[in-house]
PDB file of C-alpha atoms in Angstrom:
ATOM      1  CA  MET A   1       5.632  -5.868 -13.315  1.00  0.00           C
ATOM      2  CA  ARG A   2       8.355  -3.307 -13.773  1.00  0.00           C
ATOM      3  CA  ASN A   3       9.961  -2.284 -10.488  1.00  0.00           C
ATOM      4  CA  PHE A   4      11.028   1.301 -11.291  1.00  0.00           C
ATOM      5  CA  HIS A   5       9.482   3.674 -13.836  1.00  0.00           C
ATOM      6  CA  GLY A   6      11.302   6.921 -13.028  1.00  0.00           C
ATOM      7  CA  ALA A   7      14.754   6.549 -14.596  1.00  0.00           C
ATOM      8  CA  ASN A   8      14.132   9.222 -17.267  1.00  0.00           C
ATOM      9  CA  LYS A   9      11.467  11.341 -15.553  1.00  0.00           C
ATOM     10  CA  LYS A  10      12.336  15.035 -15.442  1.00  0.00           C
ATOM     11  CA  HIS A  11       9.286  16.522 -13.728  1.00  0.00           C
ATOM     12  CA  ARG A  12       5.913  15.696 -12.107  1.00  0.00           C
ATOM     13  CA  PHE A  13       6.667  12.125 -11.079  1.00  0.00           C
ATOM     14  CA  PHE A  14       6.631   9.983  -7.951  1.00  0.00           C
ATOM     15  CA  GLU A  15       7.169   6.328  -7.194  1.00  0.00           C
ATOM     16  CA  GLY A  16       6.920   4.697  -3.786  1.00  0.00           C
ATOM     17  CA  TRP A  17       6.923   1.187  -2.302  1.00  0.00           C
ATOM     18  CA  TYR A  18       4.836   0.410   0.781  1.00  0.00           C
ATOM     19  CA  LEU A  19       6.344  -2.368   2.923  1.00  0.00           C
ATOM     20  CA  LYS A  20       4.316  -3.548   5.909  1.00  0.00           C
ATOM     21  CA  HIS A  21       5.630  -5.856   8.636  1.00  0.00           C
ATOM     22  CA  GLU A  22       3.508  -7.125  11.516  1.00  0.00           C
ATOM     23  CA  ILE A  23       3.616  -9.515  14.440  1.00  0.00           C
ATOM     24  CA  ASN A  24       1.649  -9.706  17.707  1.00  0.00           C
ATOM     25  CA  GLY A  25       0.280  -6.175  17.444  1.00  0.00           C
ATOM     26  CA  HIS A  26       3.601  -4.634  16.412  1.00  0.00           C
ATOM     27  CA  ILE A  27       3.453  -2.820  13.072  1.00  0.00           C
ATOM     28  CA  LEU A  28       6.252  -1.311  11.045  1.00  0.00           C
ATOM     29  CA  ALA A  29       5.513   0.161   7.634  1.00  0.00           C
ATOM     30  CA  MET A  30       8.153   1.871   5.536  1.00  0.00           C
ATOM     31  CA  ILE A  31       7.781   3.781   2.275  1.00  0.00           C
ATOM     32  CA  PRO A  32      10.974   4.378   0.288  1.00  0.00           C
ATOM     33  CA  ALA A  33      10.160   6.823  -2.496  1.00  0.00           C
ATOM     34  CA  TYR A  34      11.576   8.905  -5.329  1.00  0.00           C
ATOM     35  CA  HIS A  35       9.905  12.136  -6.430  1.00  0.00           C
ATOM     36  CA  VAL A  36      10.410  14.920  -8.971  1.00  0.00           C
ATOM     37  CA  ASP A  37       8.297  18.066  -8.569  1.00  0.00           C
ATOM     38  CA  ASP A  38       6.852  20.287 -11.310  1.00  0.00           C
ATOM     39  CA  LYS A  39      10.039  22.391 -11.340  1.00  0.00           C
ATOM     40  CA  GLY A  40      12.233  19.368 -11.973  1.00  0.00           C
ATOM     41  CA  ARG A  41      13.656  19.139  -8.461  1.00  0.00           C
ATOM     42  CA  ALA A  42      14.319  15.491  -7.600  1.00  0.00           C
ATOM     43  CA  SER A  43      14.534  14.061  -4.093  1.00  0.00           C
ATOM     44  CA  ALA A  44      13.993  10.856  -2.145  1.00  0.00           C
ATOM     45  CA  SER A  45      12.558   9.902   1.214  1.00  0.00           C
ATOM     46  CA  ILE A  46      11.711   7.041   3.539  1.00  0.00           C
ATOM     47  CA  GLN A  47       8.539   7.360   5.563  1.00  0.00           C
ATOM     48  CA  ILE A  48       8.156   5.258   8.714  1.00  0.00           C
ATOM     49  CA  MET A  49       5.010   4.212  10.564  1.00  0.00           C
ATOM     50  CA  THR A  50       4.426   2.205  13.693  1.00  0.00           C
ATOM     51  CA  GLU A  51       1.141   1.502  15.462  1.00  0.00           C
ATOM     52  CA  GLY A  52       1.465   4.841  17.266  1.00  0.00           C
ATOM     53  CA  GLU A  53       3.777   7.209  15.375  1.00  0.00           C
ATOM     54  CA  SER A  54       4.956   8.301  11.930  1.00  0.00           C
ATOM     55  CA  ASP A  55       8.031  10.081  10.634  1.00  0.00           C
ATOM     56  CA  VAL A  56       9.816  10.921   7.388  1.00  0.00           C
ATOM     57  CA  VAL A  57      13.538  10.928   6.637  1.00  0.00           C
ATOM     58  CA  PRO A  58      14.533  12.979   3.549  1.00  0.00           C
ATOM     59  CA  PHE A  59      17.424  12.078   1.245  1.00  0.00           C
ATOM     60  CA  PRO A  60      19.036  13.766  -1.763  1.00  0.00           C
ATOM     61  CA  ALA A  61      18.144  12.225  -5.115  1.00  0.00           C
ATOM     62  CA  GLY A  62      21.734  11.086  -5.604  1.00  0.00           C
ATOM     63  CA  GLN A  63      21.341   8.626  -2.730  1.00  0.00           C
ATOM     64  CA  PHE A  64      18.448   6.815  -4.417  1.00  0.00           C
ATOM     65  CA  ALA A  65      18.860   3.779  -6.675  1.00  0.00           C
ATOM     66  CA  ALA A  66      16.406   1.158  -7.901  1.00  0.00           C
ATOM     67  CA  ALA A  67      16.555  -1.835 -10.214  1.00  0.00           C
ATOM     68  CA  ARG A  68      14.190  -1.627 -13.161  1.00  0.00           C
ATOM     69  CA  ASP A  69      13.067  -5.236 -13.541  1.00  0.00           C
ATOM     70  CA  ARG A  70      13.332  -6.704 -10.037  1.00  0.00           C
ATOM     71  CA  PHE A  71      12.365  -5.464  -6.612  1.00  0.00           C
ATOM     72  CA  PHE A  72      15.432  -3.707  -5.276  1.00  0.00           C
ATOM     73  CA  VAL A  73      15.464  -0.174  -3.853  1.00  0.00           C
ATOM     74  CA  LYS A  74      18.330   1.554  -2.075  1.00  0.00           C
ATOM     75  CA  VAL A  75      18.046   4.900  -0.304  1.00  0.00           C
ATOM     76  CA  GLY A  76      21.217   5.958   1.449  1.00  0.00           C
ATOM     77  CA  GLU A  77      22.478   2.855   3.296  1.00  0.00           C
ATOM     78  CA  ASN A  78      18.970   1.391   3.503  1.00  0.00           C
ATOM     79  CA  GLU A  79      18.091  -1.523   1.195  1.00  0.00           C
ATOM     80  CA  PHE A  80      14.753  -3.113   0.316  1.00  0.00           C
ATOM     81  CA  SER A  81      14.597  -6.240  -1.853  1.00  0.00           C
ATOM     82  CA  ASP A  82      12.793  -9.514  -2.482  1.00  0.00           C
ATOM     83  CA  THR A  83      15.021 -11.226   0.083  1.00  0.00           C
ATOM     84  CA  GLY A  84      14.520  -8.718   2.901  1.00  0.00           C
ATOM     85  CA  ILE A  85      15.454  -5.296   4.235  1.00  0.00           C
ATOM     86  CA  LYS A  86      18.468  -3.661   5.869  1.00  0.00           C
ATOM     87  CA  VAL A  87      17.744  -0.314   7.534  1.00  0.00           C
ATOM     88  CA  ASN A  88      19.415   2.272   9.722  1.00  0.00           C
ATOM     89  CA  LEU A  89      17.108   5.259  10.018  1.00  0.00           C
ATOM     90  CA  GLN A  90      17.109   8.140  12.479  1.00  0.00           C
ATOM     91  CA  GLY A  91      14.170  10.513  12.148  1.00  0.00           C
ATOM     92  CA  LYS A  92      12.961  13.308  14.374  1.00  0.00           C
ATOM     93  CA  ARG A  93      10.391  11.065  16.080  1.00  0.00           C
ATOM     94  CA  LEU A  94      11.305   7.493  15.112  1.00  0.00           C
ATOM     95  CA  SER A  95      14.482   5.448  14.781  1.00  0.00           C
ATOM     96  CA  VAL A  96      14.694   1.990  13.168  1.00  0.00           C
ATOM     97  CA  SER A  97      17.681  -0.263  12.570  1.00  0.00           C
ATOM     98  CA  GLY A  98      18.342  -3.910  11.782  1.00  0.00           C
ATOM     99  CA  LYS A  99      17.659  -6.601   9.195  1.00  0.00           C
ATOM    100  CA  LEU A 100      14.693  -8.755   8.237  1.00  0.00           C
ATOM    101  CA  LYS A 101      14.579 -11.689   5.835  1.00  0.00           C
ATOM    102  CA  TYR A 102      11.587 -12.600   3.648  1.00  0.00           C
ATOM    103  CA  THR A 103      10.296 -15.957   2.446  1.00  0.00           C
ATOM    104  CA  PRO A 104       9.370 -16.077  -1.287  1.00  0.00           C
ATOM    105  CA  PHE A 105       6.715 -13.564  -2.290  1.00  0.00           C
ATOM    106  CA  GLN A 106       3.104 -14.390  -3.147  1.00  0.00           C
ATOM    107  CA  PRO A 107       2.404 -12.039  -6.074  1.00  0.00           C
ATOM    108  CA  PRO A 108      -1.043 -11.582  -7.626  1.00  0.00           C
ATOM    109  CA  ARG A 109      -1.757 -13.672 -10.711  1.00  0.00           C
ATOM    110  CA  TYR A 110      -1.527 -10.664 -13.029  1.00  0.00           C
ATOM    111  CA  ASP A 111      -1.096  -6.883 -12.994  1.00  0.00           C
ATOM    112  CA  MET A 112      -3.500  -5.110 -10.614  1.00  0.00           C
ATOM    113  CA  MET A 113      -4.161  -2.373 -13.190  1.00  0.00           C
ATOM    114  CA  GLY A 114      -5.407  -4.854 -15.800  1.00  0.00           C
ATOM    115  CA  PRO A 115      -5.938  -3.133 -19.175  1.00  0.00           C
ATOM    116  CA  PHE A 116      -5.448   0.288 -17.554  1.00  0.00           C
ATOM    117  CA  ARG A 117      -1.725  -0.484 -17.343  1.00  0.00           C
ATOM    118  CA  HIS A 118      -1.521   0.367 -21.053  1.00  0.00           C
ATOM    119  CA  ILE A 119      -2.721   3.960 -20.517  1.00  0.00           C
ATOM    120  CA  PRO A 120       0.448   6.109 -20.268  1.00  0.00           C
ATOM    121  CA  TRP A 121      -1.177   9.212 -18.768  1.00  0.00           C
ATOM    122  CA  MET A 122      -2.849   7.720 -15.706  1.00  0.00           C
ATOM    123  CA  GLU A 123      -2.578  10.092 -12.731  1.00  0.00           C
ATOM    124  CA  CYS A 124      -1.744   7.244 -10.350  1.00  0.00           C
ATOM    125  CA  ASN A 125      -0.908   3.585 -10.937  1.00  0.00           C
ATOM    126  CA  HIS A 126      -1.077   0.842  -8.339  1.00  0.00           C
ATOM    127  CA  GLY A 127       0.682  -2.500  -8.069  1.00  0.00           C
ATOM    128  CA  VAL A 128       1.059  -5.306  -5.547  1.00  0.00           C
ATOM    129  CA  VAL A 129       4.523  -6.810  -5.186  1.00  0.00           C
ATOM    130  CA  SER A 130       3.647  -9.439  -2.583  1.00  0.00           C
ATOM    131  CA  LEU A 131       0.270 -10.316  -1.112  1.00  0.00           C
ATOM    132  CA  SER A 132       1.906 -12.217   1.721  1.00  0.00           C
ATOM    133  CA  HIS A 133       5.257 -13.504   2.888  1.00  0.00           C
ATOM    134  CA  ARG A 134       6.776 -14.589   6.189  1.00  0.00           C
ATOM    135  CA  LEU A 135       9.398 -12.655   8.132  1.00  0.00           C
ATOM    136  CA  SER A 136      12.451 -13.547  10.190  1.00  0.00           C
ATOM    137  CA  GLY A 137      14.849 -11.367  12.130  1.00  0.00           C
ATOM    138  CA  SER A 138      14.521  -8.433  14.481  1.00  0.00           C
ATOM    139  CA  LEU A 139      14.586  -4.639  14.360  1.00  0.00           C
ATOM    140  CA  VAL A 140      15.414  -2.054  16.989  1.00  0.00           C
ATOM    141  CA  ILE A 141      12.551   0.462  17.014  1.00  0.00           C
ATOM    142  CA  GLN A 142      12.949   3.455  19.303  1.00  0.00           C
ATOM    143  CA  GLY A 143      15.644   1.603  21.235  1.00  0.00           C
ATOM    144  CA  LYS A 144      13.528  -1.518  21.765  1.00  0.00           C
ATOM    145  CA  SER A 145      14.247  -4.807  20.002  1.00  0.00           C
ATOM    146  CA  VAL A 146      11.231  -6.338  18.259  1.00  0.00           C
ATOM    147  CA  ASP A 147      11.476  -9.903  16.957  1.00  0.00           C
ATOM    148  CA  PHE A 148       9.447 -10.207  13.737  1.00  0.00           C
ATOM    149  CA  THR A 149      10.227 -13.909  13.206  1.00  0.00           C
ATOM    150  CA  GLY A 150       7.046 -15.678  12.108  1.00  0.00           C
ATOM    151  CA  GLY A 151       5.310 -12.405  11.273  1.00  0.00           C
ATOM    152  CA  LEU A 152       3.605 -11.399   8.051  1.00  0.00           C
ATOM    153  CA  GLY A 153       4.770  -9.048   5.341  1.00  0.00           C
ATOM    154  CA  TYR A 154       2.959  -7.228   2.523  1.00  0.00           C
ATOM    155  CA  ILE A 155       4.336  -4.969  -0.245  1.00  0.00           C
ATOM    156  CA  GLU A 156       2.581  -2.721  -2.757  1.00  0.00           C
ATOM    157  CA  LYS A 157       3.537   0.340  -4.764  1.00  0.00           C
ATOM    158  CA  ASP A 158       2.226   3.492  -6.463  1.00  0.00           C
ATOM    159  CA  TRP A 159       3.651   5.629  -9.236  1.00  0.00           C
ATOM    160  CA  GLY A 160       2.538   8.488 -11.481  1.00  0.00           C
ATOM    161  CA  ARG A 161       2.003  12.226 -10.909  1.00  0.00           C
ATOM    162  CA  SER A 162      -0.388  12.600  -7.986  1.00  0.00           C
ATOM    163  CA  PHE A 163      -2.511  10.645  -5.569  1.00  0.00           C
ATOM    164  CA  PRO A 164      -6.236  10.739  -6.460  1.00  0.00           C
ATOM    165  CA  SER A 165      -8.134  13.707  -5.039  1.00  0.00           C
ATOM    166  CA  SER A 166     -10.479  11.304  -3.220  1.00  0.00           C
ATOM    167  CA  TYR A 167      -9.862   7.678  -2.343  1.00  0.00           C
ATOM    168  CA  LEU A 168     -10.280   4.857   0.163  1.00  0.00           C
ATOM    169  CA  TRP A 169      -7.699   2.138   0.727  1.00  0.00           C
ATOM    170  CA  THR A 170      -7.626  -0.781   3.135  1.00  0.00           C
ATOM    171  CA  GLN A 171      -5.353  -3.791   3.599  1.00  0.00           C
ATOM    172  CA  CYS A 172      -5.061  -6.603   6.116  1.00  0.00           C
ATOM    173  CA  GLY A 173      -3.436 -10.016   6.369  1.00  0.00           C
ATOM    174  CA  TRP A 174      -3.755 -12.900   8.795  1.00  0.00           C
ATOM    175  CA  PRO A 175      -2.379 -16.441   9.060  1.00  0.00           C
ATOM    176  CA  GLY A 176      -4.693 -19.344   8.279  1.00  0.00           C
ATOM    177  CA  GLY A 177      -3.482 -22.929   8.390  1.00  0.00           C
ATOM    178  CA  SER A 178      -1.336 -23.748   5.366  1.00  0.00           C
ATOM    179  CA  HIS A 179      -2.340 -20.509   3.641  1.00  0.00           C
ATOM    180  CA  ASN A 180      -2.141 -16.890   4.755  1.00  0.00           C
ATOM    181  CA  SER A 181      -5.066 -14.634   3.882  1.00  0.00           C
ATOM    182  CA  THR A 182      -4.838 -11.068   2.577  1.00  0.00           C
ATOM    183  CA  VAL A 183      -7.304  -8.425   1.467  1.00  0.00           C
ATOM    184  CA  MET A 184      -6.538  -5.163  -0.313  1.00  0.00           C
ATOM    185  CA  VAL A 185      -9.185  -2.905  -1.818  1.00  0.00           C
ATOM    186  CA  SER A 186      -8.836   0.621  -3.143  1.00  0.00           C
ATOM    187  CA  VAL A 187     -11.574   2.909  -4.474  1.00  0.00           C
ATOM    188  CA  ALA A 188     -10.641   6.231  -6.059  1.00  0.00           C
ATOM    189  CA  ASP A 189     -11.883   9.113  -8.153  1.00  0.00           C
ATOM    190  CA  ILE A 190     -10.114   8.677 -11.510  1.00  0.00           C
ATOM    191  CA  PRO A 191      -9.748  11.633 -13.924  1.00  0.00           C
ATOM    192  CA  MET A 192      -9.968  10.646 -17.583  1.00  0.00           C
ATOM    193  CA  LEU A 193     -10.549  12.490 -20.880  1.00  0.00           C
ATOM    194  CA  GLY A 194     -11.785  15.650 -19.202  1.00  0.00           C
ATOM    195  CA  GLY A 195     -14.167  13.779 -16.898  1.00  0.00           C
ATOM    196  CA  HIS A 196     -13.821  11.344 -14.053  1.00  0.00           C
ATOM    197  CA  PHE A 197     -15.199   8.038 -12.764  1.00  0.00           C
ATOM    198  CA  THR A 198     -15.059   5.943  -9.598  1.00  0.00           C
ATOM    199  CA  GLY A 199     -12.569   3.138 -10.062  1.00  0.00           C
ATOM    200  CA  CYS A 200     -11.922   0.079  -7.932  1.00  0.00           C
ATOM    201  CA  ILE A 201      -9.073  -2.404  -7.737  1.00  0.00           C
ATOM    202  CA  GLY A 202      -8.821  -5.109  -5.126  1.00  0.00           C
ATOM    203  CA  VAL A 203      -7.722  -8.621  -4.359  1.00  0.00           C
ATOM    204  CA  VAL A 204      -8.804 -11.198  -1.807  1.00  0.00           C
ATOM    205  CA  TRP A 205      -6.314 -14.022  -1.225  1.00  0.00           C
ATOM    206  CA  HIS A 206      -8.038 -16.709   0.825  1.00  0.00           C
ATOM    207  CA  GLY A 207      -7.723 -20.469   1.116  1.00  0.00           C
ATOM    208  CA  GLY A 208      -4.917 -20.525  -1.444  1.00  0.00           C
ATOM    209  CA  ARG A 209      -7.098 -18.839  -4.070  1.00  0.00           C
ATOM    210  CA  GLU A 210      -7.095 -15.328  -5.514  1.00  0.00           C
ATOM    211  CA  TYR A 211     -10.321 -13.393  -6.072  1.00  0.00           C
ATOM    212  CA  ARG A 212      -9.898 -10.230  -8.148  1.00  0.00           C
ATOM    213  CA  LEU A 213     -12.222  -7.241  -7.718  1.00  0.00           C
ATOM    214  CA  ALA A 214     -11.813  -4.491 -10.294  1.00  0.00           C
ATOM    215  CA  THR A 215     -13.684  -2.004 -12.427  1.00  0.00           C
ATOM    216  CA  TYR A 216     -12.267  -3.675 -15.530  1.00  0.00           C
ATOM    217  CA  ARG A 217     -13.901  -6.940 -14.364  1.00  0.00           C
ATOM    218  CA  GLY A 218     -17.309  -5.364 -13.772  1.00  0.00           C
ATOM    219  CA  ALA A 219     -16.987  -4.405 -10.089  1.00  0.00           C
ATOM    220  CA  SER A 220     -19.555  -1.934  -8.776  1.00  0.00           C
ATOM    221  CA  VAL A 221     -18.886   0.243  -5.728  1.00  0.00           C
ATOM    222  CA  CYS A 222     -22.202   0.100  -3.864  1.00  0.00           C
ATOM    223  CA  LYS A 223     -21.063   2.163  -0.900  1.00  0.00           C
ATOM    224  CA  CYS A 224     -17.963   4.182  -0.066  1.00  0.00           C
ATOM    225  CA  THR A 225     -17.769   6.418   2.989  1.00  0.00           C
ATOM    226  CA  SER A 226     -14.990   7.406   5.380  1.00  0.00           C
ATOM    227  CA  ARG A 227     -15.679   4.211   7.373  1.00  0.00           C
ATOM    228  CA  GLU A 228     -17.101   1.649   4.977  1.00  0.00           C
ATOM    229  CA  VAL A 229     -16.725   0.258   1.485  1.00  0.00           C
ATOM    230  CA  VAL A 230     -18.965  -2.302  -0.218  1.00  0.00           C
ATOM    231  CA  VAL A 231     -18.105  -3.765  -3.626  1.00  0.00           C
ATOM    232  CA  ASN A 232     -20.197  -6.157  -5.703  1.00  0.00           C
ATOM    233  CA  GLN A 233     -18.891  -8.069  -8.705  1.00  0.00           C
ATOM    234  CA  GLY A 234     -20.888 -10.865 -10.273  1.00  0.00           C
ATOM    235  CA  ASN A 235     -21.315 -13.566  -7.629  1.00  0.00           C
ATOM    236  CA  MET A 236     -18.907 -11.862  -5.183  1.00  0.00           C
ATOM    237  CA  ARG A 237     -19.505  -9.244  -2.498  1.00  0.00           C
ATOM    238  CA  PHE A 238     -16.868  -7.538  -0.306  1.00  0.00           C
ATOM    239  CA  GLN A 239     -17.381  -5.315   2.709  1.00  0.00           C
ATOM    240  CA  ALA A 240     -14.898  -3.520   4.963  1.00  0.00           C
ATOM    241  CA  TYR A 241     -16.055  -1.493   7.954  1.00  0.00           C
ATOM    242  CA  LEU A 242     -13.719   0.603  10.108  1.00  0.00           C
ATOM    243  CA  LEU A 243     -14.337  -0.090  13.800  1.00  0.00           C
ATOM    244  CA  GLU A 244     -11.492   1.850  15.401  1.00  0.00           C
ATOM    245  CA  SER A 245      -8.823   4.040  13.818  1.00  0.00           C
ATOM    246  CA  CYS A 246      -5.415   5.411  14.829  1.00  0.00           C
ATOM    247  CA  PRO A 247      -4.532   7.922  12.080  1.00  0.00           C
ATOM    248  CA  GLN A 248      -0.911   8.903  11.441  1.00  0.00           C
ATOM    249  CA  PRO A 249       0.165  11.721   9.070  1.00  0.00           C
ATOM    250  CA  LEU A 250       1.973  10.898   5.823  1.00  0.00           C
ATOM    251  CA  GLN A 251       3.291  12.932   2.929  1.00  0.00           C
ATOM    252  CA  ALA A 252       1.588  12.346  -0.422  1.00  0.00           C
ATOM    253  CA  PRO A 253       2.426  13.527  -3.950  1.00  0.00           C
ATOM    254  CA  VAL A 254       0.853  16.358  -5.937  1.00  0.00           C
ATOM    255  CA  ASN A 255       2.437  16.718  -9.384  1.00  0.00           C
ATOM    256  CA  GLY A 256       5.462  14.867  -8.028  1.00  0.00           C
ATOM    257  CA  GLY A 257       6.013  17.160  -5.062  1.00  0.00           C
ATOM    258  CA  MET A 258       5.419  15.662  -1.619  1.00  0.00           C
ATOM    259  CA  CYS A 259       3.321  18.591  -0.461  1.00  0.00           C
ATOM    260  CA  ARG A 260       0.047  16.941   0.561  1.00  0.00           C
ATOM    261  CA  VAL A 261      -0.654  15.504   3.997  1.00  0.00           C
ATOM    262  CA  VAL A 262      -2.919  12.454   4.269  1.00  0.00           C
ATOM    263  CA  HIS A 263      -3.519  10.193   7.242  1.00  0.00           C
ATOM    264  CA  GLU A 264      -3.332   6.418   7.442  1.00  0.00           C
ATOM    265  CA  SER A 265      -4.339   4.154  10.292  1.00  0.00           C
ATOM    266  CA  PRO A 266      -1.662   1.431   9.964  1.00  0.00           C
ATOM    267  CA  ALA A 267      -2.882  -0.749  12.840  1.00  0.00           C
ATOM    268  CA  CYS A 268      -6.603  -0.301  13.331  1.00  0.00           C
ATOM    269  CA  ARG A 269      -9.625  -2.567  13.767  1.00  0.00           C
ATOM    270  CA  VAL A 270     -11.556  -3.298  10.575  1.00  0.00           C
ATOM    271  CA  ARG A 271     -14.274  -5.877  10.034  1.00  0.00           C
ATOM    272  CA  TYR A 272     -13.953  -7.684   6.686  1.00  0.00           C
ATOM    273  CA  ARG A 273     -16.632  -9.864   5.125  1.00  0.00           C
ATOM    274  CA  PHE A 274     -16.511 -11.644   1.783  1.00  0.00           C
ATOM    275  CA  TRP A 275     -19.240 -13.639   0.044  1.00  0.00           C
ATOM    276  CA  LYS A 276     -19.168 -15.819  -3.059  1.00  0.00           C
ATOM    277  CA  ASP A 277     -22.291 -17.392  -4.566  1.00  0.00           C
ATOM    278  CA  GLY A 278     -24.236 -16.113  -1.550  1.00  0.00           C
ATOM    279  CA  ARG A 279     -21.987 -18.015   0.869  1.00  0.00           C
ATOM    280  CA  LEU A 280     -19.980 -16.138   3.487  1.00  0.00           C
ATOM    281  CA  LEU A 281     -16.345 -17.209   3.043  1.00  0.00           C
ATOM    282  CA  PHE A 282     -15.072 -15.198   5.992  1.00  0.00           C
ATOM    283  CA  ASP A 283     -16.156 -12.660   8.600  1.00  0.00           C
ATOM    284  CA  ARG A 284     -12.981 -11.401  10.227  1.00  0.00           C
ATOM    285  CA  VAL A 285     -11.999  -8.451  12.426  1.00  0.00           C
ATOM    286  CA  GLY A 286      -8.463  -7.443  11.574  1.00  0.00           C
ATOM    287  CA  THR A 287      -6.689  -5.809  14.507  1.00  0.00           C
ATOM    288  CA  SER A 288      -3.607  -4.762  12.505  1.00  0.00           C
ATOM    289  CA  ALA A 289      -5.418  -3.470   9.437  1.00  0.00           C
ATOM    290  CA  GLY A 290      -4.445  -0.498   7.339  1.00  0.00           C
ATOM    291  CA  PHE A 291      -7.210   1.951   6.498  1.00  0.00           C
ATOM    292  CA  GLU A 292      -7.006   5.292   4.736  1.00  0.00           C
ATOM    293  CA  THR A 293      -9.496   7.696   3.264  1.00  0.00           C
ATOM    294  CA  ALA A 294      -8.774  11.088   1.780  1.00  0.00           C
ATOM    295  CA  SER A 295     -10.596  13.878  -0.009  1.00  0.00           C
ATOM    296  CA  PRO A 296      -9.811  17.549  -0.685  1.00  0.00           C
ATOM    297  CA  SER A 297     -11.867  18.537   2.366  1.00  0.00           C
ATOM    298  CA  SER A 298     -10.420  15.877   4.692  1.00  0.00           C
ATOM    299  CA  ASP A 299      -6.716  16.458   3.973  1.00  0.00           C
ATOM    300  CA  ASN A 300      -4.765  17.735   6.980  1.00  0.00           C
ATOM    301  CA  LYS A 301      -7.595  16.653   9.280  1.00  0.00           C
ATOM    302  CA  ASN A 302      -8.062  12.967   9.960  1.00  0.00           C
ATOM    303  CA  SER A 303      -7.988   9.487   8.579  1.00  0.00           C
ATOM    304  CA  GLY A 304      -5.888   8.329   5.713  1.00  0.00           C
ATOM    305  CA  HIS A 305      -1.451   5.674   2.582  1.00  0.00           C
ATOM    306  CA  ASN A 306       1.227   6.877   0.657  1.00  0.00           C
ATOM    307  CA  GLY A 307       3.501   5.923  -2.032  1.00  0.00           C
TER     308      GLY A 307
END
């Protein structure tokens, strides 16, 4: 999967990487991003989220750099790569500094977009860089040192012109013996050829095996509300139900400009259930789950993920 798509983009473009770090109830998510609005004005930013607060630090476009064919992003003096992160950020509400190291990534078996990756005019594209990896090191967050050693990491990304007008996204990971487990499911309204359809992409990594849920594999979204999503695909069934949220505001792209406000709960309680062949493989309440829903009517109000 290509790391950066924006080298020659002159207008209406965004690309952002979502890096989540968690241990013992502590959550730190960061979103380094590059954006070019419909007037050709380029800029960069790093958004920060903890379990109780969010912030954004803007940067001029000249302080952004990214490798094309490997995961490496630099914004100002802050670096994000496949070996770890080095950050020194001072926002209006949050400050973060320090270094973390990553163990080798667990990428999905193949591109999350499937055959849709060949469509050049998709409004928004989605990718997963690492389903799960371990962390080591510590960060100073708001003046307090937090040791993330032994914690879990997750990285995904989005790029295109705009976030979908309506969508639901959820993600959670937890340790499990010799294998970590991760779920990520996204359902969105997808414009195409003058119309639109409800699309789904998702992955369940459990017991050392990947289960792919996607429209291009015959997935059917049976239910999608602001609190629940149910997806059926062949002999598989997935359900996520939001039990308790803690929404934090984030900036989201519209035609490349970061002018939309959505809300994500980065550390909420979500019940996940997954069946295969009629057998329940897991029934788990994630206490550090990410959950976000957005629609034109819900923007600037409650609930809601950004790239």
